[in-house]
Amino acid sequence: MPLEAQLFQQPAARSAGDKMRVEIWSDVVCPFCYIGKRNFEKALSSFPHRDKIDIVWKSFQLDPQAETRPDISVYAYLAQRKNISLAQSKQLHEHVTGMARKAGLDYHLDKVIPANTLKAHQMLHFARKQGKQNETKEALLRAYFTGGKNIDDLSTLLQIGSDLGLDTSALQDALLGNTLTDEVNQDIYEARQLGIQGVPYFLFNAQYAVSGAQPPEVFSATLQKAFNAWKQQGTE
């Protein structure tokens, strides 16, 4: 994902009640999404009205047909998928590891298990209903990029859910029954309608967008601009 900011106004804003909504499309196996999350959080931590921000994580699958492959390294997996050499794949991963380090993240890509993310996205929708979506997003990203966990494995997801205090019995039923795939597909449909072709993609108050793992100052400026517009809408 290129690092140029893409800021533009959507034609209409969506009310988020007494909070301004920030919707973030991302994938659990996207290294730039974790970096973008951390940079956004740095901006949010210094934003004086952060208690008025409602963060919603939206589903986006970079490769819906991806196979879960515990038997090969992520380097070999990317080389096969992109038809590049193993050396080129390792070089790309080393580059993104350096970017992550600058954002304060410790990637261990040598441990990564290539995985399909449909179950993880369903879990995020489940967590949203229990008020723990942001914590779940962080846990899934950390498990994948740092912990070398298989985030397509049911037992792994249930353990993450248990650690976060989620209702694991209900979570197991939801994942086994694929009862949240419609919500995942709805997010992906919305992404297509917005013309989103890559992630992370941040949409502030359905009005201002930032694409890519931008520096914290880009998020800070957009937060302020969007919040000012949101407050103005509330007085009209």
PDB file of C-alpha atoms in Angstrom:
ATOM      1  CA  MET A   1       0.000   0.000   0.000  1.00  0.00           C
ATOM      2  CA  PRO A   2       1.500   3.375  -0.981  1.00  0.00           C
ATOM      3  CA  LEU A   3       1.942   5.853   1.800  1.00  0.00           C
ATOM      4  CA  GLU A   4       0.435   8.902   0.100  1.00  0.00           C
ATOM      5  CA  ALA A   5      -2.580  10.312   1.903  1.00  0.00           C
ATOM      6  CA  GLN A   6      -5.833  10.117   0.012  1.00  0.00           C
ATOM      7  CA  LEU A   7      -8.170  12.647   1.611  1.00  0.00           C
ATOM      8  CA  PHE A   8     -11.512  13.439   0.058  1.00  0.00           C
ATOM      9  CA  GLN A   9     -15.068  14.248   1.022  1.00  0.00           C
ATOM     10  CA  GLN A  10     -17.874  11.776   0.605  1.00  0.00           C
ATOM     11  CA  PRO A  11     -21.209  13.280  -0.460  1.00  0.00           C
ATOM     12  CA  ALA A  12     -22.995  12.657   2.845  1.00  0.00           C
ATOM     13  CA  ALA A  13     -22.137  11.977   6.462  1.00  0.00           C
ATOM     14  CA  ARG A  14     -23.593   9.202   8.612  1.00  0.00           C
ATOM     15  CA  SER A  15     -24.621   9.984  12.162  1.00  0.00           C
ATOM     16  CA  ALA A  16     -22.999   7.938  14.914  1.00  0.00           C
ATOM     17  CA  GLY A  17     -25.242   9.202  17.722  1.00  0.00           C
ATOM     18  CA  ASP A  18     -23.326  10.993  20.471  1.00  0.00           C
ATOM     19  CA  LYS A  19     -19.985   9.871  19.052  1.00  0.00           C
ATOM     20  CA  MET A  20     -18.212  10.437  15.757  1.00  0.00           C
ATOM     21  CA  ARG A  21     -17.678   7.154  13.953  1.00  0.00           C
ATOM     22  CA  VAL A  22     -14.401   6.057  12.416  1.00  0.00           C
ATOM     23  CA  GLU A  23     -14.800   2.984  10.217  1.00  0.00           C
ATOM     24  CA  ILE A  24     -11.642   1.053   9.359  1.00  0.00           C
ATOM     25  CA  TRP A  25     -11.510  -1.561   6.617  1.00  0.00           C
ATOM     26  CA  SER A  26      -8.569  -3.927   7.088  1.00  0.00           C
ATOM     27  CA  ASP A  27      -7.474  -7.545   6.941  1.00  0.00           C
ATOM     28  CA  VAL A  28      -5.928  -9.502   9.798  1.00  0.00           C
ATOM     29  CA  VAL A  29      -3.033 -10.721   7.635  1.00  0.00           C
ATOM     30  CA  CYS A  30      -2.229  -7.278   6.187  1.00  0.00           C
ATOM     31  CA  PRO A  31       1.063  -6.015   7.668  1.00  0.00           C
ATOM     32  CA  PHE A  32       0.288  -2.411   6.720  1.00  0.00           C
ATOM     33  CA  CYS A  33      -3.058  -2.644   8.526  1.00  0.00           C
ATOM     34  CA  TYR A  34      -1.351  -3.287  11.863  1.00  0.00           C
ATOM     35  CA  ILE A  35       1.067  -0.416  11.231  1.00  0.00           C
ATOM     36  CA  GLY A  36      -1.828   1.857  10.257  1.00  0.00           C
ATOM     37  CA  LYS A  37      -3.727   0.841  13.376  1.00  0.00           C
ATOM     38  CA  ARG A  38      -0.811   1.734  15.602  1.00  0.00           C
ATOM     39  CA  ASN A  39      -0.228   5.086  13.892  1.00  0.00           C
ATOM     40  CA  PHE A  40      -3.930   5.929  14.139  1.00  0.00           C
ATOM     41  CA  GLU A  41      -3.893   5.027  17.840  1.00  0.00           C
ATOM     42  CA  LYS A  42      -0.939   7.340  18.422  1.00  0.00           C
ATOM     43  CA  ALA A  43      -2.928  10.179  16.883  1.00  0.00           C
ATOM     44  CA  LEU A  44      -6.043   9.250  18.843  1.00  0.00           C
ATOM     45  CA  SER A  45      -4.164   9.133  22.161  1.00  0.00           C
ATOM     46  CA  SER A  46      -3.361  12.844  21.862  1.00  0.00           C
ATOM     47  CA  PHE A  47      -6.752  13.869  20.458  1.00  0.00           C
ATOM     48  CA  PRO A  48      -8.602  15.870  23.142  1.00  0.00           C
ATOM     49  CA  HIS A  49     -12.023  14.465  22.190  1.00  0.00           C
ATOM     50  CA  ARG A  50     -11.030  10.789  21.952  1.00  0.00           C
ATOM     51  CA  ASP A  51     -13.894   9.839  24.287  1.00  0.00           C
ATOM     52  CA  LYS A  52     -16.232  11.004  21.528  1.00  0.00           C
ATOM     53  CA  ILE A  53     -14.817   8.611  18.898  1.00  0.00           C
ATOM     54  CA  ASP A  54     -16.515   5.310  18.035  1.00  0.00           C
ATOM     55  CA  ILE A  55     -14.175   2.917  16.195  1.00  0.00           C
ATOM     56  CA  VAL A  56     -15.726   0.233  13.995  1.00  0.00           C
ATOM     57  CA  TRP A  57     -13.532  -2.419  12.379  1.00  0.00           C
ATOM     58  CA  LYS A  58     -14.855  -3.458   8.967  1.00  0.00           C
ATOM     59  CA  SER A  59     -14.014  -6.665   7.146  1.00  0.00           C
ATOM     60  CA  PHE A  60     -11.866  -6.786   4.031  1.00  0.00           C
ATOM     61  CA  GLN A  61     -10.197  -9.909   2.646  1.00  0.00           C
ATOM     62  CA  LEU A  62      -7.132  -9.302   0.522  1.00  0.00           C
ATOM     63  CA  ASP A  63      -7.456 -12.854  -0.780  1.00  0.00           C
ATOM     64  CA  PRO A  64     -10.816 -14.531  -0.034  1.00  0.00           C
ATOM     65  CA  GLN A  65      -9.568 -17.724  -1.692  1.00  0.00           C
ATOM     66  CA  ALA A  66      -6.376 -17.912   0.376  1.00  0.00           C
ATOM     67  CA  GLU A  67      -5.495 -21.336   1.719  1.00  0.00           C
ATOM     68  CA  THR A  68      -4.397 -21.856   5.289  1.00  0.00           C
ATOM     69  CA  ARG A  69      -0.918 -23.365   5.004  1.00  0.00           C
ATOM     70  CA  PRO A  70       0.787 -24.312   8.285  1.00  0.00           C
ATOM     71  CA  ASP A  71       3.197 -26.423   6.223  1.00  0.00           C
ATOM     72  CA  ILE A  72       5.059 -23.563   4.514  1.00  0.00           C
ATOM     73  CA  SER A  73       6.618 -20.252   5.483  1.00  0.00           C
ATOM     74  CA  VAL A  74       4.996 -16.948   4.652  1.00  0.00           C
ATOM     75  CA  TYR A  75       8.041 -16.234   2.490  1.00  0.00           C
ATOM     76  CA  ALA A  76       7.389 -19.289   0.331  1.00  0.00           C
ATOM     77  CA  TYR A  77       3.653 -18.608   0.302  1.00  0.00           C
ATOM     78  CA  LEU A  78       4.057 -15.057  -1.025  1.00  0.00           C
ATOM     79  CA  ALA A  79       6.665 -16.186  -3.562  1.00  0.00           C
ATOM     80  CA  GLN A  80       4.192 -18.734  -4.930  1.00  0.00           C
ATOM     81  CA  ARG A  81       1.231 -16.346  -4.945  1.00  0.00           C
ATOM     82  CA  LYS A  82       3.117 -13.447  -6.547  1.00  0.00           C
ATOM     83  CA  ASN A  83       5.353 -15.549  -8.787  1.00  0.00           C
ATOM     84  CA  ILE A  84       8.513 -14.008  -7.374  1.00  0.00           C
ATOM     85  CA  SER A  85      11.702 -15.555  -6.009  1.00  0.00           C
ATOM     86  CA  LEU A  86      12.074 -16.588  -2.385  1.00  0.00           C
ATOM     87  CA  ALA A  87      14.834 -13.997  -2.022  1.00  0.00           C
ATOM     88  CA  GLN A  88      12.533 -11.262  -3.309  1.00  0.00           C
ATOM     89  CA  SER A  89       9.805 -12.369  -0.920  1.00  0.00           C
ATOM     90  CA  LYS A  90      12.180 -12.245   2.054  1.00  0.00           C
ATOM     91  CA  GLN A  91      13.365  -8.795   1.006  1.00  0.00           C
ATOM     92  CA  LEU A  92       9.790  -7.497   0.901  1.00  0.00           C
ATOM     93  CA  HIS A  93       9.093  -8.947   4.330  1.00  0.00           C
ATOM     94  CA  GLU A  94      12.278  -7.452   5.774  1.00  0.00           C
ATOM     95  CA  HIS A  95      11.178  -4.052   4.478  1.00  0.00           C
ATOM     96  CA  VAL A  96       7.765  -4.253   6.140  1.00  0.00           C
ATOM     97  CA  THR A  97       9.331  -5.535   9.363  1.00  0.00           C
ATOM     98  CA  GLY A  98      11.426  -2.367   9.442  1.00  0.00           C
ATOM     99  CA  MET A  99       8.329  -0.229   8.916  1.00  0.00           C
ATOM    100  CA  ALA A 100       6.588  -2.060  11.739  1.00  0.00           C
ATOM    101  CA  ARG A 101       9.533  -1.508  14.056  1.00  0.00           C
ATOM    102  CA  LYS A 102       9.326   2.247  13.473  1.00  0.00           C
ATOM    103  CA  ALA A 103       5.666   2.083  14.504  1.00  0.00           C
ATOM    104  CA  GLY A 104       6.589   0.247  17.707  1.00  0.00           C
ATOM    105  CA  LEU A 105       5.576  -3.223  16.524  1.00  0.00           C
ATOM    106  CA  ASP A 106       7.662  -6.389  16.785  1.00  0.00           C
ATOM    107  CA  TYR A 107       6.927  -8.589  13.768  1.00  0.00           C
ATOM    108  CA  HIS A 108       8.161 -12.200  13.736  1.00  0.00           C
ATOM    109  CA  LEU A 109       7.339 -13.050  10.144  1.00  0.00           C
ATOM    110  CA  ASP A 110       9.453 -16.195  10.249  1.00  0.00           C
ATOM    111  CA  LYS A 111       6.755 -17.627  12.550  1.00  0.00           C
ATOM    112  CA  VAL A 112       3.740 -16.502  10.512  1.00  0.00           C
ATOM    113  CA  ILE A 113       1.256 -19.166   9.382  1.00  0.00           C
ATOM    114  CA  PRO A 114      -0.441 -18.143   6.097  1.00  0.00           C
ATOM    115  CA  ALA A 115      -4.171 -18.281   6.752  1.00  0.00           C
ATOM    116  CA  ASN A 116      -7.607 -17.536   5.375  1.00  0.00           C
ATOM    117  CA  THR A 117      -9.187 -14.761   7.442  1.00  0.00           C
ATOM    118  CA  LEU A 118     -12.922 -15.456   7.148  1.00  0.00           C
ATOM    119  CA  LYS A 119     -13.226 -16.947  10.653  1.00  0.00           C
ATOM    120  CA  ALA A 120     -11.212 -14.088  12.141  1.00  0.00           C
ATOM    121  CA  HIS A 121     -13.509 -11.521  10.523  1.00  0.00           C
ATOM    122  CA  GLN A 122     -16.552 -13.352  11.823  1.00  0.00           C
ATOM    123  CA  MET A 123     -14.990 -13.248  15.285  1.00  0.00           C
ATOM    124  CA  LEU A 124     -14.547  -9.484  14.991  1.00  0.00           C
ATOM    125  CA  HIS A 125     -18.251  -9.055  14.267  1.00  0.00           C
ATOM    126  CA  PHE A 126     -19.052 -11.279  17.231  1.00  0.00           C
ATOM    127  CA  ALA A 127     -16.759  -9.195  19.452  1.00  0.00           C
ATOM    128  CA  ARG A 128     -18.415  -5.977  18.270  1.00  0.00           C
ATOM    129  CA  LYS A 129     -21.717  -7.234  19.640  1.00  0.00           C
ATOM    130  CA  GLN A 130     -20.012  -7.850  23.007  1.00  0.00           C
ATOM    131  CA  GLY A 131     -18.300  -4.464  23.098  1.00  0.00           C
ATOM    132  CA  LYS A 132     -14.783  -5.848  22.661  1.00  0.00           C
ATOM    133  CA  GLN A 133     -14.036  -5.459  18.976  1.00  0.00           C
ATOM    134  CA  ASN A 134     -10.986  -3.219  19.311  1.00  0.00           C
ATOM    135  CA  GLU A 135      -9.336  -5.532  21.852  1.00  0.00           C
ATOM    136  CA  THR A 136     -10.096  -8.516  19.623  1.00  0.00           C
ATOM    137  CA  LYS A 137      -8.617  -6.817  16.561  1.00  0.00           C
ATOM    138  CA  GLU A 138      -5.399  -6.122  18.443  1.00  0.00           C
ATOM    139  CA  ALA A 139      -5.233  -9.683  19.774  1.00  0.00           C
ATOM    140  CA  LEU A 140      -5.718 -11.217  16.321  1.00  0.00           C
ATOM    141  CA  LEU A 141      -3.067  -9.016  14.722  1.00  0.00           C
ATOM    142  CA  ARG A 142      -0.607  -9.739  17.520  1.00  0.00           C
ATOM    143  CA  ALA A 143      -1.313 -13.465  17.334  1.00  0.00           C
ATOM    144  CA  TYR A 144      -0.641 -13.506  13.597  1.00  0.00           C
ATOM    145  CA  PHE A 145       2.323 -11.159  13.234  1.00  0.00           C
ATOM    146  CA  THR A 146       4.108 -11.755  16.525  1.00  0.00           C
ATOM    147  CA  GLY A 147       2.866 -14.985  18.048  1.00  0.00           C
ATOM    148  CA  GLY A 148       2.942 -17.261  15.012  1.00  0.00           C
ATOM    149  CA  LYS A 149      -0.625 -18.420  15.680  1.00  0.00           C
ATOM    150  CA  ASN A 150      -2.964 -19.970  13.129  1.00  0.00           C
ATOM    151  CA  ILE A 151      -5.810 -17.458  13.060  1.00  0.00           C
ATOM    152  CA  ASP A 152      -7.935 -19.829  10.953  1.00  0.00           C
ATOM    153  CA  ASP A 153      -7.832 -22.467  13.689  1.00  0.00           C
ATOM    154  CA  LEU A 154     -10.966 -22.727  15.845  1.00  0.00           C
ATOM    155  CA  SER A 155      -9.146 -23.632  19.052  1.00  0.00           C
ATOM    156  CA  THR A 156      -6.780 -20.686  18.597  1.00  0.00           C
ATOM    157  CA  LEU A 157      -9.660 -18.254  18.139  1.00  0.00           C
ATOM    158  CA  LEU A 158     -11.507 -19.650  21.130  1.00  0.00           C
ATOM    159  CA  GLN A 159      -8.407 -19.266  23.292  1.00  0.00           C
ATOM    160  CA  ILE A 160      -8.051 -15.648  22.176  1.00  0.00           C
ATOM    161  CA  GLY A 161     -11.725 -15.132  22.946  1.00  0.00           C
ATOM    162  CA  SER A 162     -11.348 -16.687  26.377  1.00  0.00           C
ATOM    163  CA  ASP A 163      -8.369 -14.467  27.176  1.00  0.00           C
ATOM    164  CA  LEU A 164     -10.497 -11.430  26.278  1.00  0.00           C
ATOM    165  CA  GLY A 165     -13.501 -12.546  28.290  1.00  0.00           C
ATOM    166  CA  LEU A 166     -15.752 -13.276  25.328  1.00  0.00           C
ATOM    167  CA  ASP A 167     -18.561 -15.822  25.552  1.00  0.00           C
ATOM    168  CA  THR A 168     -16.599 -18.698  24.024  1.00  0.00           C
ATOM    169  CA  SER A 169     -19.560 -21.066  23.847  1.00  0.00           C
ATOM    170  CA  ALA A 170     -21.524 -18.591  21.767  1.00  0.00           C
ATOM    171  CA  LEU A 171     -18.395 -17.755  19.768  1.00  0.00           C
ATOM    172  CA  GLN A 172     -17.857 -21.422  18.930  1.00  0.00           C
ATOM    173  CA  ASP A 173     -21.464 -21.763  17.777  1.00  0.00           C
ATOM    174  CA  ALA A 174     -21.117 -18.662  15.595  1.00  0.00           C
ATOM    175  CA  LEU A 175     -17.874 -19.820  13.980  1.00  0.00           C
ATOM    176  CA  LEU A 176     -18.979 -23.409  13.428  1.00  0.00           C
ATOM    177  CA  GLY A 177     -22.300 -22.253  12.005  1.00  0.00           C
ATOM    178  CA  ASN A 178     -20.790 -19.423   9.913  1.00  0.00           C
ATOM    179  CA  THR A 179     -23.641 -17.271  11.201  1.00  0.00           C
ATOM    180  CA  LEU A 180     -21.764 -13.993  10.727  1.00  0.00           C
ATOM    181  CA  THR A 181     -20.676 -14.368   7.108  1.00  0.00           C
ATOM    182  CA  ASP A 182     -23.456 -12.024   5.964  1.00  0.00           C
ATOM    183  CA  GLU A 183     -21.989  -9.251   8.128  1.00  0.00           C
ATOM    184  CA  VAL A 184     -18.531  -9.903   6.692  1.00  0.00           C
ATOM    185  CA  ASN A 185     -19.871  -9.851   3.145  1.00  0.00           C
ATOM    186  CA  GLN A 186     -21.802  -6.649   3.838  1.00  0.00           C
ATOM    187  CA  ASP A 187     -18.573  -4.904   4.849  1.00  0.00           C
ATOM    188  CA  ILE A 188     -16.867  -6.131   1.690  1.00  0.00           C
ATOM    189  CA  TYR A 189     -19.824  -4.932  -0.393  1.00  0.00           C
ATOM    190  CA  GLU A 190     -19.603  -1.493   1.235  1.00  0.00           C
ATOM    191  CA  ALA A 191     -15.884  -1.409   0.423  1.00  0.00           C
ATOM    192  CA  ARG A 192     -16.666  -2.046  -3.255  1.00  0.00           C
ATOM    193  CA  GLN A 193     -19.282   0.699  -3.231  1.00  0.00           C
ATOM    194  CA  LEU A 194     -16.712   3.122  -1.839  1.00  0.00           C
ATOM    195  CA  GLY A 195     -14.152   2.061  -4.428  1.00  0.00           C
ATOM    196  CA  ILE A 196     -11.767   0.678  -1.824  1.00  0.00           C
ATOM    197  CA  GLN A 197      -9.084  -1.373  -3.556  1.00  0.00           C
ATOM    198  CA  GLY A 198      -6.579  -1.755  -0.758  1.00  0.00           C
ATOM    199  CA  VAL A 199      -6.336  -1.564   3.002  1.00  0.00           C
ATOM    200  CA  PRO A 200      -6.064  -0.129   5.556  1.00  0.00           C
ATOM    201  CA  TYR A 201      -8.748   2.387   4.712  1.00  0.00           C
ATOM    202  CA  PHE A 202     -10.046   4.807   7.357  1.00  0.00           C
ATOM    203  CA  LEU A 203     -13.356   6.614   6.901  1.00  0.00           C
ATOM    204  CA  PHE A 204     -14.072   9.438   9.352  1.00  0.00           C
ATOM    205  CA  ASN A 205     -17.735  10.341   9.862  1.00  0.00           C
ATOM    206  CA  ALA A 206     -18.491   8.852   6.413  1.00  0.00           C
ATOM    207  CA  GLN A 207     -16.932  12.044   5.070  1.00  0.00           C
ATOM    208  CA  TYR A 208     -13.123  12.057   5.122  1.00  0.00           C
ATOM    209  CA  ALA A 209     -10.942   9.132   4.085  1.00  0.00           C
ATOM    210  CA  VAL A 210      -7.329   8.199   4.684  1.00  0.00           C
ATOM    211  CA  SER A 211      -5.845   5.322   2.718  1.00  0.00           C
ATOM    212  CA  GLY A 212      -2.724   3.474   3.774  1.00  0.00           C
ATOM    213  CA  ALA A 213      -0.480   3.214   6.819  1.00  0.00           C
ATOM    214  CA  GLN A 214      -0.107   6.963   7.162  1.00  0.00           C
ATOM    215  CA  PRO A 215       2.017   8.757   9.777  1.00  0.00           C
ATOM    216  CA  PRO A 216       0.260   9.802  13.010  1.00  0.00           C
ATOM    217  CA  GLU A 217       0.190  13.465  11.971  1.00  0.00           C
ATOM    218  CA  VAL A 218      -1.986  12.642   8.952  1.00  0.00           C
ATOM    219  CA  PHE A 219      -4.498  10.921  11.201  1.00  0.00           C
ATOM    220  CA  SER A 220      -4.359  13.791  13.704  1.00  0.00           C
ATOM    221  CA  ALA A 221      -5.190  16.374  11.045  1.00  0.00           C
ATOM    222  CA  THR A 222      -8.015  14.286   9.620  1.00  0.00           C
ATOM    223  CA  LEU A 223      -9.454  13.528  13.060  1.00  0.00           C
ATOM    224  CA  GLN A 224      -9.659  17.227  13.836  1.00  0.00           C
ATOM    225  CA  LYS A 225     -11.145  18.150  10.471  1.00  0.00           C
ATOM    226  CA  ALA A 226     -13.769  15.398  10.631  1.00  0.00           C
ATOM    227  CA  PHE A 227     -14.618  16.139  14.260  1.00  0.00           C
ATOM    228  CA  ASN A 228     -15.155  19.819  13.517  1.00  0.00           C
ATOM    229  CA  ALA A 229     -17.523  18.871  10.682  1.00  0.00           C
ATOM    230  CA  TRP A 230     -19.346  16.379  12.940  1.00  0.00           C
ATOM    231  CA  LYS A 231     -19.870  19.002  15.624  1.00  0.00           C
ATOM    232  CA  GLN A 232     -21.156  21.460  13.030  1.00  0.00           C
ATOM    233  CA  GLN A 233     -23.678  18.894  11.784  1.00  0.00           C
ATOM    234  CA  GLY A 234     -24.925  18.506  15.332  1.00  0.00           C
ATOM    235  CA  THR A 235     -25.717  22.193  15.599  1.00  0.00           C
ATOM    236  CA  GLU A 236     -27.594  22.454  12.315  1.00  0.00           C
TER     237      GLU A 236
END
